[in-house]
Short mmCIF file of N, CA and C in Angstrom, two decimals:
data_model
loop_
_atom_site.label_atom_id
_atom_site.label_comp_id
_atom_site.label_asym_id
_atom_site.label_seq_id
_atom_site.Cartn_x
_atom_site.Cartn_y
_atom_site.Cartn_z
N MET H 978 2.32 -13.72 -6.00
CA MET H 978 4.06 -12.85 -6.46
C MET H 978 5.30 -11.98 -5.41
N GLN H 979 3.14 -11.39 -4.53
CA GLN H 979 4.70 -10.29 -3.91
C GLN H 979 4.85 -11.12 -1.78
N VAL H 980 4.31 -12.35 -1.96
CA VAL H 980 4.41 -13.45 -0.44
C VAL H 980 5.12 -13.40 -0.93
N GLU H 981 6.13 -13.58 -1.93
CA GLU H 981 6.91 -14.63 -2.20
C GLU H 981 8.35 -13.51 -1.92
N VAL H 982 7.77 -12.23 -2.57
CA VAL H 982 8.37 -11.13 -2.37
C VAL H 982 9.08 -10.93 -1.16
N LEU H 983 8.57 -10.22 0.13
CA LEU H 983 7.74 -9.94 0.97
C LEU H 983 8.60 -11.34 1.68
N LYS H 984 8.65 -12.27 1.34
CA LYS H 984 9.43 -13.63 2.15
C LYS H 984 10.81 -13.76 1.59
N GLU H 985 11.03 -13.01 0.36
CA GLU H 985 12.54 -13.28 0.59
C GLU H 985 13.00 -11.56 0.60
N LYS H 986 11.94 -10.91 0.85
CA LYS H 986 12.89 -9.84 1.77
C LYS H 986 13.15 -9.92 3.09
N ALA H 987 12.09 -10.26 3.57
CA ALA H 987 12.21 -11.32 5.06
C ALA H 987 13.61 -11.99 5.11
N THR H 988 13.47 -12.99 4.84
CA THR H 988 14.57 -13.76 4.79
C THR H 988 16.30 -12.66 4.43
N ALA H 989 16.32 -11.88 3.48
CA ALA H 989 17.43 -11.34 3.34
C ALA H 989 17.61 -10.60 4.89
N ALA H 990 16.82 -9.71 5.30
CA ALA H 990 16.12 -8.69 6.05
C ALA H 990 17.04 -9.52 7.67
N VAL H 991 16.29 -10.94 7.63
CA VAL H 991 16.97 -12.02 9.37
C VAL H 991 18.67 -12.59 8.42
N ASP H 992 18.57 -12.85 7.64
CA ASP H 992 19.66 -13.54 7.54
C ASP H 992 21.39 -12.12 7.84
N LYS H 993 20.99 -10.61 7.56
CA LYS H 993 22.01 -9.86 7.42
C LYS H 993 21.54 -9.22 9.62
N CYS H 994 20.01 -9.46 9.82
CA CYS H 994 20.87 -9.48 11.73
C CYS H 994 21.28 -10.13 11.56
N ALA H 995 21.38 -11.93 11.68
CA ALA H 995 22.86 -13.07 12.39
C ALA H 995 24.22 -12.41 11.32
N ASP H 996 24.24 -11.60 10.48
CA ASP H 996 25.46 -12.01 10.36
C ASP H 996 26.08 -10.74 10.87
N PHE H 997 25.40 -9.16 11.32
CA PHE H 997 25.97 -8.58 12.30
C PHE H 997 25.79 -8.51 13.17
N GLU H 998 24.16 -9.58 14.49
CA GLU H 998 25.42 -10.56 15.48
C GLU H 998 26.26 -11.66 15.17
N ASP H 999 26.36 -11.86 13.88
CA ASP H 999 28.37 -12.55 13.96
C ASP H 999 29.41 -11.71 14.50
N GLN H 1000 29.15 -10.40 13.80
CA GLN H 1000 30.82 -9.55 13.74
C GLN H 1000 30.05 -8.79 15.38
N ILE H 1001 29.60 -8.72 15.78
CA ILE H 1001 28.89 -8.26 17.13
C ILE H 1001 29.97 -9.12 17.96
N ARG H 1002 29.15 -10.37 18.38
CA ARG H 1002 30.09 -11.26 18.72
C ARG H 1002 31.75 -11.38 18.79
N SER H 1003 31.74 -11.20 17.21
CA SER H 1003 33.30 -11.57 16.89
C SER H 1003 34.13 -10.90 17.41
N MET H 1004 33.09 -9.56 17.89
CA MET H 1004 34.30 -7.95 18.33
C MET H 1004 34.39 -8.53 19.48
N ARG H 1005 33.21 -9.32 20.49
CA ARG H 1005 33.55 -10.17 21.89
C ARG H 1005 34.87 -9.75 22.61
N PRO H 1006 35.02 -9.80 23.90
CA PRO H 1006 36.07 -10.11 24.32
C PRO H 1006 36.31 -11.74 23.99
N LEU H 1007 37.09 -12.79 23.98
CA LEU H 1007 36.79 -14.38 24.17
C LEU H 1007 37.66 -14.46 25.81
N PRO H 1008 37.32 -15.67 25.40
CA PRO H 1008 37.77 -15.64 26.98
C PRO H 1008 38.53 -15.75 28.08
N ASN H 1009 40.25 -15.98 27.21
CA ASN H 1009 41.25 -15.95 27.13
C ASN H 1009 41.74 -13.91 27.16
N GLY H 1010 40.43 -13.59 27.32
CA GLY H 1010 40.74 -11.54 27.41
C GLY H 1010 41.33 -11.12 25.90
N ILE H 1011 41.81 -12.38 24.95
CA ILE H 1011 42.01 -11.17 23.84
C ILE H 1011 40.55 -11.00 23.09
N VAL H 1012 40.67 -9.21 22.82
CA VAL H 1012 39.54 -8.92 22.16
C VAL H 1012 39.97 -8.80 20.21
N HIS H 1013 39.15 -9.65 20.16
CA HIS H 1013 39.03 -9.47 18.47
C HIS H 1013 38.37 -8.60 16.96
N THR H 1014 38.81 -7.83 17.41
CA THR H 1014 38.73 -6.40 15.65
C THR H 1014 38.85 -6.99 15.09
N ASP H 1015 39.89 -7.37 14.61
CA ASP H 1015 39.90 -7.66 13.41
C ASP H 1015 39.51 -8.57 12.19
N THR H 1016 38.39 -8.46 12.36
CA THR H 1016 37.17 -8.93 11.27
C THR H 1016 37.63 -8.49 9.64
N SER H 1017 38.16 -8.22 9.54
CA SER H 1017 38.53 -8.53 8.02
C SER H 1017 39.12 -10.10 7.69
N ASN H 1018 40.28 -10.06 8.91
CA ASN H 1018 41.29 -10.93 7.80
C ASN H 1018 40.65 -11.92 8.44
N SER H 1019 39.29 -12.14 9.06
CA SER H 1019 38.76 -13.76 9.44
C SER H 1019 37.05 -13.93 9.11
N LEU H 1020 37.21 -12.97 8.03
CA LEU H 1020 36.00 -13.31 7.68
C LEU H 1020 35.67 -13.70 6.20
N GLN H 1021 35.05 -14.72 5.79
CA GLN H 1021 34.84 -15.45 3.99
C GLN H 1021 34.36 -14.36 3.68
N PRO H 1022 34.39 -14.71 2.56
CA PRO H 1022 33.90 -13.44 1.36
C PRO H 1022 32.49 -13.64 1.78
N ASN H 1023 31.83 -14.84 2.28
CA ASN H 1023 30.11 -14.10 2.20
C ASN H 1023 30.23 -13.05 3.56
N GLY H 1024 31.22 -12.76 4.48
CA GLY H 1024 30.50 -12.22 5.54
C GLY H 1024 30.99 -12.77 6.69
N ARG H 1025 31.40 -13.91 6.70
CA ARG H 1025 31.31 -14.67 7.60
C ARG H 1025 32.98 -15.22 7.91
N PRO H 1026 32.53 -15.33 10.09
CA PRO H 1026 34.35 -15.14 10.64
C PRO H 1026 34.77 -17.14 9.63
N SER H 1027 35.77 -17.54 9.28
CA SER H 1027 35.66 -18.85 8.81
C SER H 1027 35.82 -19.65 9.90
N TYR H 1028 35.48 -19.53 11.56
CA TYR H 1028 35.55 -21.02 12.27
C TYR H 1028 33.91 -21.03 11.87
N GLU H 1029 33.14 -19.78 11.39
CA GLU H 1029 31.75 -20.70 11.50
C GLU H 1029 31.19 -21.23 10.67
N GLU H 1030 30.84 -22.31 10.48
CA GLU H 1030 30.25 -22.45 9.56
C GLU H 1030 28.36 -22.38 8.65
N PRO H 1031 29.18 -22.25 7.37
CA PRO H 1031 27.41 -21.62 6.26
C PRO H 1031 26.48 -21.30 6.69
N ARG H 1032 25.88 -20.83 6.75
CA ARG H 1032 24.44 -21.01 7.37
C ARG H 1032 23.76 -21.57 5.63
N PRO H 1033 22.30 -22.90 5.84
CA PRO H 1033 22.36 -22.49 5.62
C PRO H 1033 21.54 -21.26 4.49
N SER H 1034 20.93 -21.88 3.46
CA SER H 1034 20.01 -20.84 2.21
C SER H 1034 18.01 -21.30 3.33
N THR H 1035 17.65 -20.02 3.19
CA THR H 1035 16.59 -20.25 4.12
C THR H 1035 15.44 -19.98 2.98
N ALA H 1036 16.05 -19.36 1.66
CA ALA H 1036 14.80 -18.78 0.51
C ALA H 1036 14.45 -20.48 -0.10
N ASN H 1037 14.83 -20.92 -0.11
CA ASN H 1037 14.63 -21.52 -1.00
C ASN H 1037 14.83 -23.56 -0.33
N SER H 1038 14.93 -23.41 0.62
CA SER H 1038 15.35 -24.83 1.45
C SER H 1038 13.76 -25.25 1.73
N THR H 1039 13.69 -26.77 2.24
CA THR H 1039 11.94 -27.14 2.46
C THR H 1039 11.52 -26.59 3.54
N SER H 1040 12.13 -26.17 4.50
CA SER H 1040 11.71 -26.24 5.40
C SER H 1040 10.95 -24.28 5.28
N ALA H 1041 11.80 -24.09 4.71
CA ALA H 1041 11.35 -21.93 4.48
C ALA H 1041 9.23 -22.75 3.69
N LYS H 1042 9.45 -23.58 3.15
CA LYS H 1042 8.38 -23.34 2.80
C LYS H 1042 7.57 -23.89 3.34
N GLN H 1043 8.03 -24.97 4.42
CA GLN H 1043 6.66 -25.54 6.36
C GLN H 1043 6.22 -24.27 6.72
N SER H 1044 7.27 -23.42 6.75
CA SER H 1044 6.93 -22.58 7.64
C SER H 1044 7.75 -21.15 7.66
N ARG H 1045 6.92 -19.77 7.72
CA ARG H 1045 7.98 -19.35 6.63
C ARG H 1045 9.91 -18.24 7.82
N PHE H 1046 8.50 -18.65 8.83
CA PHE H 1046 9.94 -17.31 9.77
C PHE H 1046 10.42 -19.05 10.63
N SER H 1047 10.29 -20.46 10.62
CA SER H 1047 10.87 -20.81 11.06
C SER H 1047 12.35 -21.15 11.64
N PHE H 1048 13.02 -20.62 10.25
CA PHE H 1048 14.56 -20.52 11.15
C PHE H 1048 14.54 -19.21 11.63
N LEU H 1049 13.74 -18.28 12.46
CA LEU H 1049 14.38 -16.86 13.50
C LEU H 1049 14.46 -18.06 14.96
N THR H 1050 13.75 -18.81 14.36
CA THR H 1050 14.50 -19.19 15.79
C THR H 1050 15.54 -20.44 16.33
N SER H 1051 15.78 -20.88 15.10
CA SER H 1051 17.25 -21.02 14.87
C SER H 1051 18.22 -20.49 15.83
N ARG H 1052 18.19 -19.09 14.60
CA ARG H 1052 19.34 -18.36 15.10
C ARG H 1052 19.57 -17.57 16.52
N ARG H 1053 18.33 -17.67 17.01
CA ARG H 1053 18.72 -17.03 18.40
C ARG H 1053 20.21 -17.65 19.02
N GLY H 1054 20.42 -16.75 19.89
CA GLY H 1054 21.66 -17.26 20.65
C GLY H 1054 21.63 -17.43 22.18
N SER H 1055 22.27 -18.17 22.97
CA SER H 1055 22.44 -18.11 24.40
C SER H 1055 21.54 -17.47 25.38
N PRO H 1056 20.98 -17.56 26.23
CA PRO H 1056 19.98 -15.84 26.26
C PRO H 1056 20.87 -15.02 27.72
N ALA H 1057 21.95 -16.45 27.77
CA ALA H 1057 22.74 -16.15 28.97
C ALA H 1057 23.53 -14.38 29.48
N ALA H 1058 24.06 -14.53 28.57
CA ALA H 1058 24.84 -12.68 28.41
C ALA H 1058 24.33 -11.78 27.35
N PRO H 1059 23.36 -10.81 28.04
CA PRO H 1059 23.89 -9.50 26.79
C PRO H 1059 24.59 -9.20 26.27
N ALA H 1060 24.69 -9.01 24.65
CA ALA H 1060 25.64 -8.74 23.62
C ALA H 1060 26.41 -6.91 24.18
N MET H 1061 27.29 -6.85 24.58
CA MET H 1061 27.39 -4.97 24.93
C MET H 1061 28.32 -5.02 23.46
N PRO H 1062 27.97 -5.15 22.43
CA PRO H 1062 28.66 -4.28 21.39
C PRO H 1062 29.62 -2.69 21.83
N SER H 1063 30.57 -2.55 20.86
CA SER H 1063 31.46 -1.00 20.92
C SER H 1063 31.26 -0.78 19.86
N ASP H 1064 30.45 -1.23 19.37
CA ASP H 1064 30.38 -0.37 17.73
C ASP H 1064 28.80 0.36 18.01
N PRO H 1065 28.63 1.65 18.33
CA PRO H 1065 27.60 2.24 18.22
C PRO H 1065 26.73 2.32 16.51
N GLU H 1066 27.75 1.74 15.31
CA GLU H 1066 26.84 2.22 14.05
C GLU H 1066 26.25 0.95 14.43
N LEU H 1067 27.00 -0.39 14.39
CA LEU H 1067 26.85 -1.52 14.52
C LEU H 1067 25.43 -1.83 15.14
N VAL H 1068 25.05 -1.56 16.21
CA VAL H 1068 24.34 -1.54 16.92
C VAL H 1068 22.61 -0.96 16.59
N GLU H 1069 22.63 0.15 15.69
CA GLU H 1069 21.82 1.04 15.38
C GLU H 1069 21.87 0.66 13.35
N GLN H 1070 22.71 -0.28 12.98
CA GLN H 1070 22.08 -1.40 11.97
C GLN H 1070 21.19 -2.41 12.65
N LEU H 1071 22.00 -3.26 12.60
CA LEU H 1071 20.47 -4.00 14.43
C LEU H 1071 19.96 -3.88 13.90
N GLU H 1072 18.88 -2.66 14.47
CA GLU H 1072 18.03 -2.15 14.63
C GLU H 1072 17.19 -2.22 14.40
N LYS H 1073 18.14 -1.38 12.50
CA LYS H 1073 16.94 -0.32 11.68
C LYS H 1073 16.89 -1.86 11.25
N GLU H 1074 17.70 -3.14 10.32
CA GLU H 1074 17.45 -4.54 10.33
C GLU H 1074 16.20 -4.73 11.92
N ARG H 1075 16.28 -5.21 12.26
CA ARG H 1075 15.43 -6.38 13.67
C ARG H 1075 13.62 -4.78 12.90
N ALA H 1076 14.16 -4.06 12.85
CA ALA H 1076 12.87 -2.98 12.96
C ALA H 1076 12.14 -3.20 11.17
N LEU H 1077 13.16 -3.54 10.37
CA LEU H 1077 12.04 -3.79 8.63
C LEU H 1077 12.20 -5.02 8.91
N ARG H 1078 12.51 -6.19 9.55
CA ARG H 1078 12.49 -7.77 10.05
C ARG H 1078 11.45 -7.60 10.34
N ALA H 1079 10.78 -7.07 11.30
CA ALA H 1079 9.65 -7.24 12.34
C ALA H 1079 8.08 -6.28 11.07
N LYS H 1080 8.77 -5.22 10.43
CA LYS H 1080 7.42 -4.99 9.52
C LYS H 1080 7.32 -5.57 8.61
N ALA H 1081 7.89 -6.54 7.89
CA ALA H 1081 8.25 -7.52 6.92
C ALA H 1081 8.00 -8.57 7.28
N GLU H 1082 7.07 -9.13 8.35
CA GLU H 1082 6.95 -10.10 9.01
C GLU H 1082 5.47 -9.41 9.14
N GLU H 1083 5.56 -8.46 9.21
CA GLU H 1083 4.31 -8.24 9.52
C GLU H 1083 3.84 -8.10 8.30
N ARG H 1084 4.37 -7.33 7.40
CA ARG H 1084 3.02 -7.33 5.55
C ARG H 1084 2.66 -8.60 5.50
N ALA H 1085 3.86 -9.30 6.12
CA ALA H 1085 4.00 -11.13 5.50
C ALA H 1085 2.21 -11.87 6.52
N ARG H 1086 2.51 -11.43 7.31
CA ARG H 1086 0.58 -11.85 7.77
C ARG H 1086 -0.31 -11.33 7.53
N LYS H 1087 -0.25 -10.12 7.05
CA LYS H 1087 -1.37 -9.72 6.49
C LYS H 1087 -1.82 -9.79 5.80
N VAL H 1088 -0.19 -10.11 4.72
CA VAL H 1088 -0.71 -10.99 3.10
C VAL H 1088 -1.71 -11.89 3.19
N ASP H 1089 -0.84 -12.94 4.20
CA ASP H 1089 -1.13 -14.19 4.42
C ASP H 1089 -2.90 -13.88 4.67
N ASN H 1090 -2.94 -13.07 5.93
CA ASN H 1090 -4.73 -13.25 6.32
C ASN H 1090 -5.61 -12.98 5.56
N GLU H 1091 -5.49 -11.07 4.57
CA GLU H 1091 -5.82 -11.17 2.88
C GLU H 1091 -6.08 -12.00 2.18
N ILE H 1092 -4.84 -12.79 2.21
CA ILE H 1092 -5.28 -14.71 0.97
C ILE H 1092 -6.23 -15.51 1.74
N GLU H 1093 -6.54 -15.40 2.80
CA GLU H 1093 -6.76 -16.42 3.85
C GLU H 1093 -8.64 -15.35 3.41
N GLU H 1094 -8.66 -14.63 3.84
CA GLU H 1094 -9.78 -14.09 3.69
C GLU H 1094 -10.75 -14.27 2.49
N LEU H 1095 -9.53 -14.16 1.50
CA LEU H 1095 -10.47 -13.82 -0.34
C LEU H 1095 -10.64 -15.10 -0.54
N SER H 1096 -9.74 -16.03 0.14
CA SER H 1096 -9.77 -17.67 0.17
C SER H 1096 -12.01 -18.14 0.06
N VAL H 1097 -11.73 -17.65 1.65
CA VAL H 1097 -12.67 -18.05 2.38
C VAL H 1097 -14.33 -17.65 1.22
N GLN H 1098 -14.01 -16.02 1.01
CA GLN H 1098 -14.62 -15.94 0.12
C GLN H 1098 -15.54 -15.88 -0.97
N LEU H 1099 -14.21 -16.17 -1.89
CA LEU H 1099 -13.85 -17.02 -3.46
C LEU H 1099 -15.18 -18.19 -3.58
N PHE H 1100 -14.50 -19.63 -1.93
CA PHE H 1100 -15.48 -21.12 -2.07
C PHE H 1100 -16.54 -20.61 -0.99
N SER H 1101 -17.09 -19.22 -0.50
CA SER H 1101 -18.76 -18.90 -0.59
C SER H 1101 -19.32 -18.67 -1.61
N GLN H 1102 -18.23 -17.37 -2.29
CA GLN H 1102 -19.13 -17.03 -3.32
C GLN H 1102 -19.86 -18.12 -4.35
N ALA H 1103 -18.70 -19.03 -4.49
CA ALA H 1103 -18.07 -20.47 -5.91
C ALA H 1103 -19.73 -21.14 -5.09
N ASN H 1104 -19.65 -21.47 -3.68
CA ASN H 1104 -21.02 -22.92 -3.18
C ASN H 1104 -21.79 -21.47 -3.52
N GLU H 1105 -22.05 -20.02 -2.62
CA GLU H 1105 -23.86 -20.04 -3.29
C GLU H 1105 -23.90 -20.40 -4.95
N MET H 1106 -23.21 -19.58 -5.88
CA MET H 1106 -22.98 -19.97 -8.31
C MET H 1106 -23.73 -21.70 -7.48
N VAL H 1107 -23.09 -22.67 -7.45
CA VAL H 1107 -23.40 -22.81 -7.18
C VAL H 1107 -25.18 -23.78 -6.99
N ALA H 1108 -25.36 -23.56 -5.68
CA ALA H 1108 -26.59 -23.66 -4.92
C ALA H 1108 -27.91 -22.46 -6.06
N SER H 1109 -27.67 -21.68 -6.37
CA SER H 1109 -28.09 -21.19 -7.43
C SER H 1109 -28.86 -21.38 -8.22
N GLU H 1110 -27.27 -22.01 -9.17
CA GLU H 1110 -27.03 -23.41 -10.39
C GLU H 1110 -28.27 -24.44 -10.42
N ARG H 1111 -27.57 -25.08 -9.30
CA ARG H 1111 -29.21 -26.67 -8.85
C ARG H 1111 -30.48 -25.83 -8.95
N LYS H 1112 -30.10 -24.97 -8.04
CA LYS H 1112 -32.07 -24.32 -7.94
C LYS H 1112 -32.40 -24.20 -9.00
N ALA H 1113 -32.04 -23.09 -10.46
CA ALA H 1113 -32.56 -23.13 -11.46
C ALA H 1113 -33.24 -24.55 -12.21
N ARG H 1114 -31.78 -24.78 -12.19
CA ARG H 1114 -32.40 -25.66 -12.76
C ARG H 1114 -33.04 -27.39 -12.34
N ALA H 1115 -33.42 -27.13 -11.33
CA ALA H 1115 -34.13 -28.19 -11.47
C ALA H 1115 -35.24 -27.66 -11.14
N LYS H 1116 -35.80 -26.04 -10.59
CA LYS H 1116 -36.83 -24.95 -11.69
C LYS H 1116 -37.54 -25.47 -12.68
N LEU H 1117 -36.03 -25.01 -14.08
CA LEU H 1117 -36.54 -25.37 -15.61
C LEU H 1117 -36.57 -26.97 -15.69
N GLU H 1118 -35.66 -27.89 -15.02
CA GLU H 1118 -37.22 -28.55 -14.88
C GLU H 1118 -37.81 -29.32 -15.17
N ALA H 1119 -38.06 -29.25 -13.39
CA ALA H 1119 -39.78 -29.31 -13.34
C ALA H 1119 -40.70 -28.58 -14.35
N ARG H 1120 -40.72 -27.45 -15.00
CA ARG H 1120 -41.02 -26.59 -15.35
C ARG H 1120 -40.74 -27.47 -17.14
N VAL H 1121 -39.97 -28.15 -17.14
CA VAL H 1121 -40.07 -28.68 -18.52
C VAL H 1121 -40.59 -29.91 -18.32
N GLU H 1122 -41.31 -30.74 -17.60
CA GLU H 1122 -42.08 -32.14 -16.70
C GLU H 1122 -43.31 -32.25 -16.87
N GLN H 1123 -43.76 -30.06 -16.93
CA GLN H 1123 -45.18 -30.26 -16.00
C GLN H 1123 -45.16 -29.42 -17.90
N LEU H 1124 -44.77 -28.75 -18.34
CA LEU H 1124 -44.95 -28.97 -20.82
C LEU H 1124 -44.87 -30.01 -20.72
N GLU H 1125 -44.52 -31.00 -20.39
CA GLU H 1125 -44.23 -32.26 -21.29
C GLU H 1125 -45.88 -32.99 -20.94
N LYS H 1126 -46.57 -32.84 -19.22
CA LYS H 1126 -47.32 -33.80 -19.04
C LYS H 1126 -48.53 -33.10 -19.78
N LYS H 1127 -48.52 -31.60 -19.39
CA LYS H 1127 -49.58 -30.87 -20.31
C LYS H 1127 -49.36 -31.16 -22.07
N GLU H 1128 -47.96 -31.66 -22.82
CA GLU H 1128 -48.23 -31.75 -23.76
C GLU H 1128 -48.62 -33.19 -24.53
N LYS H 1129 -48.84 -33.62 -23.36
CA LYS H 1129 -49.38 -35.85 -23.36
C LYS H 1129 -50.69 -35.35 -23.22
N GLU H 1130 -51.55 -34.70 -22.22
CA GLU H 1130 -53.24 -34.38 -21.21
C GLU H 1130 -53.32 -34.06 -23.25
N LYS H 1131 -52.16 -32.99 -24.14
CA LYS H 1131 -53.52 -32.71 -25.28
C LYS H 1131 -53.01 -33.90 -26.62
N ALA H 1132 -52.12 -34.03 -25.68
CA ALA H 1132 -52.31 -35.28 -27.67
C ALA H 1132 -53.69 -36.47 -27.25
N VAL H 1133 -53.54 -36.44 -25.80
CA VAL H 1133 -54.50 -37.79 -25.79
C VAL H 1133 -55.93 -36.92 -25.91
N ARG H 1134 -56.32 -35.04 -25.41
CA ARG H 1134 -56.98 -34.81 -25.84
C ARG H 1134 -57.64 -34.76 -27.71
N LEU H 1135 -56.78 -34.49 -27.88
CA LEU H 1135 -56.57 -34.62 -29.03
C LEU H 1135 -56.78 -35.74 -30.02
N GLU H 1136 -56.94 -36.45 -29.43
CA GLU H 1136 -56.88 -37.87 -30.17
C GLU H 1136 -58.17 -38.31 -30.42
N ARG H 1137 -58.85 -37.99 -28.51
CA ARG H 1137 -59.93 -37.95 -28.90
C ARG H 1137 -61.21 -37.63 -29.45
N LEU H 1138 -61.06 -35.58 -29.51
CA LEU H 1138 -61.29 -35.38 -31.15
C LEU H 1138 -61.42 -35.90 -31.99
N GLU H 1139 -60.42 -36.74 -32.29
CA GLU H 1139 -60.10 -36.52 -33.89
C GLU H 1139 -60.83 -38.26 -34.12
N ASN H 1140 -61.52 -38.90 -33.20
CA ASN H 1140 -61.87 -39.93 -32.88
C ASN H 1140 -63.34 -39.64 -32.83
N ALA H 1141 -64.01 -38.34 -31.75
CA ALA H 1141 -65.09 -37.85 -31.69
C ALA H 1141 -65.55 -37.69 -33.25
N VAL H 1142 -64.55 -36.78 -34.15
CA VAL H 1142 -64.55 -36.75 -35.50
C VAL H 1142 -65.36 -37.33 -36.81
N SER H 1143 -63.82 -38.41 -36.26
CA SER H 1143 -64.90 -39.89 -37.63
C SER H 1143 -66.37 -40.11 -36.81
N ARG H 1144 -66.89 -40.44 -36.04
CA ARG H 1144 -67.64 -40.51 -35.93
C ARG H 1144 -69.15 -40.05 -35.59
N ILE H 1145 -68.96 -38.52 -35.92
CA ILE H 1145 -69.63 -37.98 -36.37
C ILE H 1145 -69.66 -38.22 -38.06
N ASP H 1146 -68.53 -37.90 -38.60
CA ASP H 1146 -68.73 -38.52 -40.61
C ASP H 1146 -69.37 -39.42 -40.64
N ARG H 1147 -68.63 -41.50 -39.43
CA ARG H 1147 -69.60 -41.67 -40.08
C ARG H 1147 -71.55 -41.76 -40.33
N VAL H 1148 -71.24 -41.27 -39.03
CA VAL H 1148 -72.64 -40.95 -38.60
C VAL H 1148 -73.38 -40.14 -39.50
N LYS H 1149 -72.65 -39.20 -40.48
CA LYS H 1149 -73.81 -38.38 -41.58
C LYS H 1149 -73.58 -39.34 -41.98
N ALA H 1150 -72.18 -40.17 -42.22
CA ALA H 1150 -72.31 -40.79 -44.23
C ALA H 1150 -73.79 -41.32 -44.03
N LEU H 1151 -74.39 -42.39 -43.18
CA LEU H 1151 -75.11 -43.26 -42.64
C LEU H 1151 -76.25 -42.66 -42.98
N LEU H 1152 -76.27 -41.27 -42.49
CA LEU H 1152 -78.00 -40.94 -42.16
C LEU H 1152 -78.06 -40.39 -43.94
N ALA H 1153 -76.59 -39.81 -44.20
CA ALA H 1153 -76.84 -39.79 -45.09
C ALA H 1153 -77.09 -40.91 -47.00
N ALA H 1154 -76.93 -41.36 -46.77
CA ALA H 1154 -76.98 -43.09 -46.84
C ALA H 1154 -78.60 -43.12 -47.47
N PRO H 1155 -79.48 -42.86 -46.23
CA PRO H 1155 -80.98 -43.72 -46.47
C PRO H 1155 -81.47 -42.82 -46.91
N ALA H 1156 -80.75 -41.76 -46.83
CA ALA H 1156 -82.02 -40.59 -47.48
C ALA H 1156 -81.40 -40.37 -48.69
N SER H 1157 -79.97 -40.75 -49.59
CA SER H 1157 -80.50 -40.76 -50.95
C SER H 1157 -81.23 -42.12 -51.49
N VAL H 1158 -81.06 -42.70 -50.80
CA VAL H 1158 -81.57 -44.64 -51.05
C VAL H 1158 -83.39 -44.09 -50.98
N SER H 1159 -83.62 -43.56 -50.16
CA SER H 1159 -85.52 -43.42 -50.53
C SER H 1159 -85.17 -42.00 -51.48
N GLY H 1160 -84.90 -41.50 -51.34
CA GLY H 1160 -84.81 -40.22 -52.55
C GLY H 1160 -84.07 -40.98 -53.56
N ALA H 1161 -83.77 -41.91 -53.95
CA ALA H 1161 -83.35 -42.85 -55.24
C ALA H 1161 -84.91 -43.94 -55.73
N LYS H 1162 -85.83 -44.34 -55.29
CA LYS H 1162 -86.49 -45.47 -54.62
C LYS H 1162 -88.17 -44.10 -55.20
N LYS H 1163 -87.93 -42.97 -54.67
CA LYS H 1163 -89.10 -42.47 -54.84
C LYS H 1163 -88.82 -42.15 -56.63
N ASP H 1164 -87.94 -41.84 -56.90
CA ASP H 1164 -88.31 -41.32 -58.53
C ASP H 1164 -88.07 -42.01 -59.29
#
């Protein structure tokens, strides 16, 4: 959410800078020697000269989503002759807008870096949690297997004991039967 707000602010600042640059260019002397200072007649409602095509919206375009500041390179003028503006107020506003744009870009970079760091940290923690859960599950499965093995061993021993007790009971019954038979004969 904050990244989107910063993107919009940066885009607005860049558009404002571009408008100022356009105004400065329109105030420069034209090749035939005429100085064009009346921008109010030639400006469209959006503040651009009428001879200039409308600028594409960078906030919602697909290229803006690919690279946040890729539109900056397309707005650069020819490096041949730096503009000598006639209005110091416009220059001051342009410098302020450039400073604001630089701050917004820096903030956006910081937010991007922070998001990247948090993502790495989150994935690292998730991987650690998964690994610890796997270890705990493996321990529990080993313990269950051990307990099941002990239970089977106890069942085998119990069966042996029951068999031994039943044999002892039969032997007792056999031993008790002759004694009762011999005691009956004595009578």
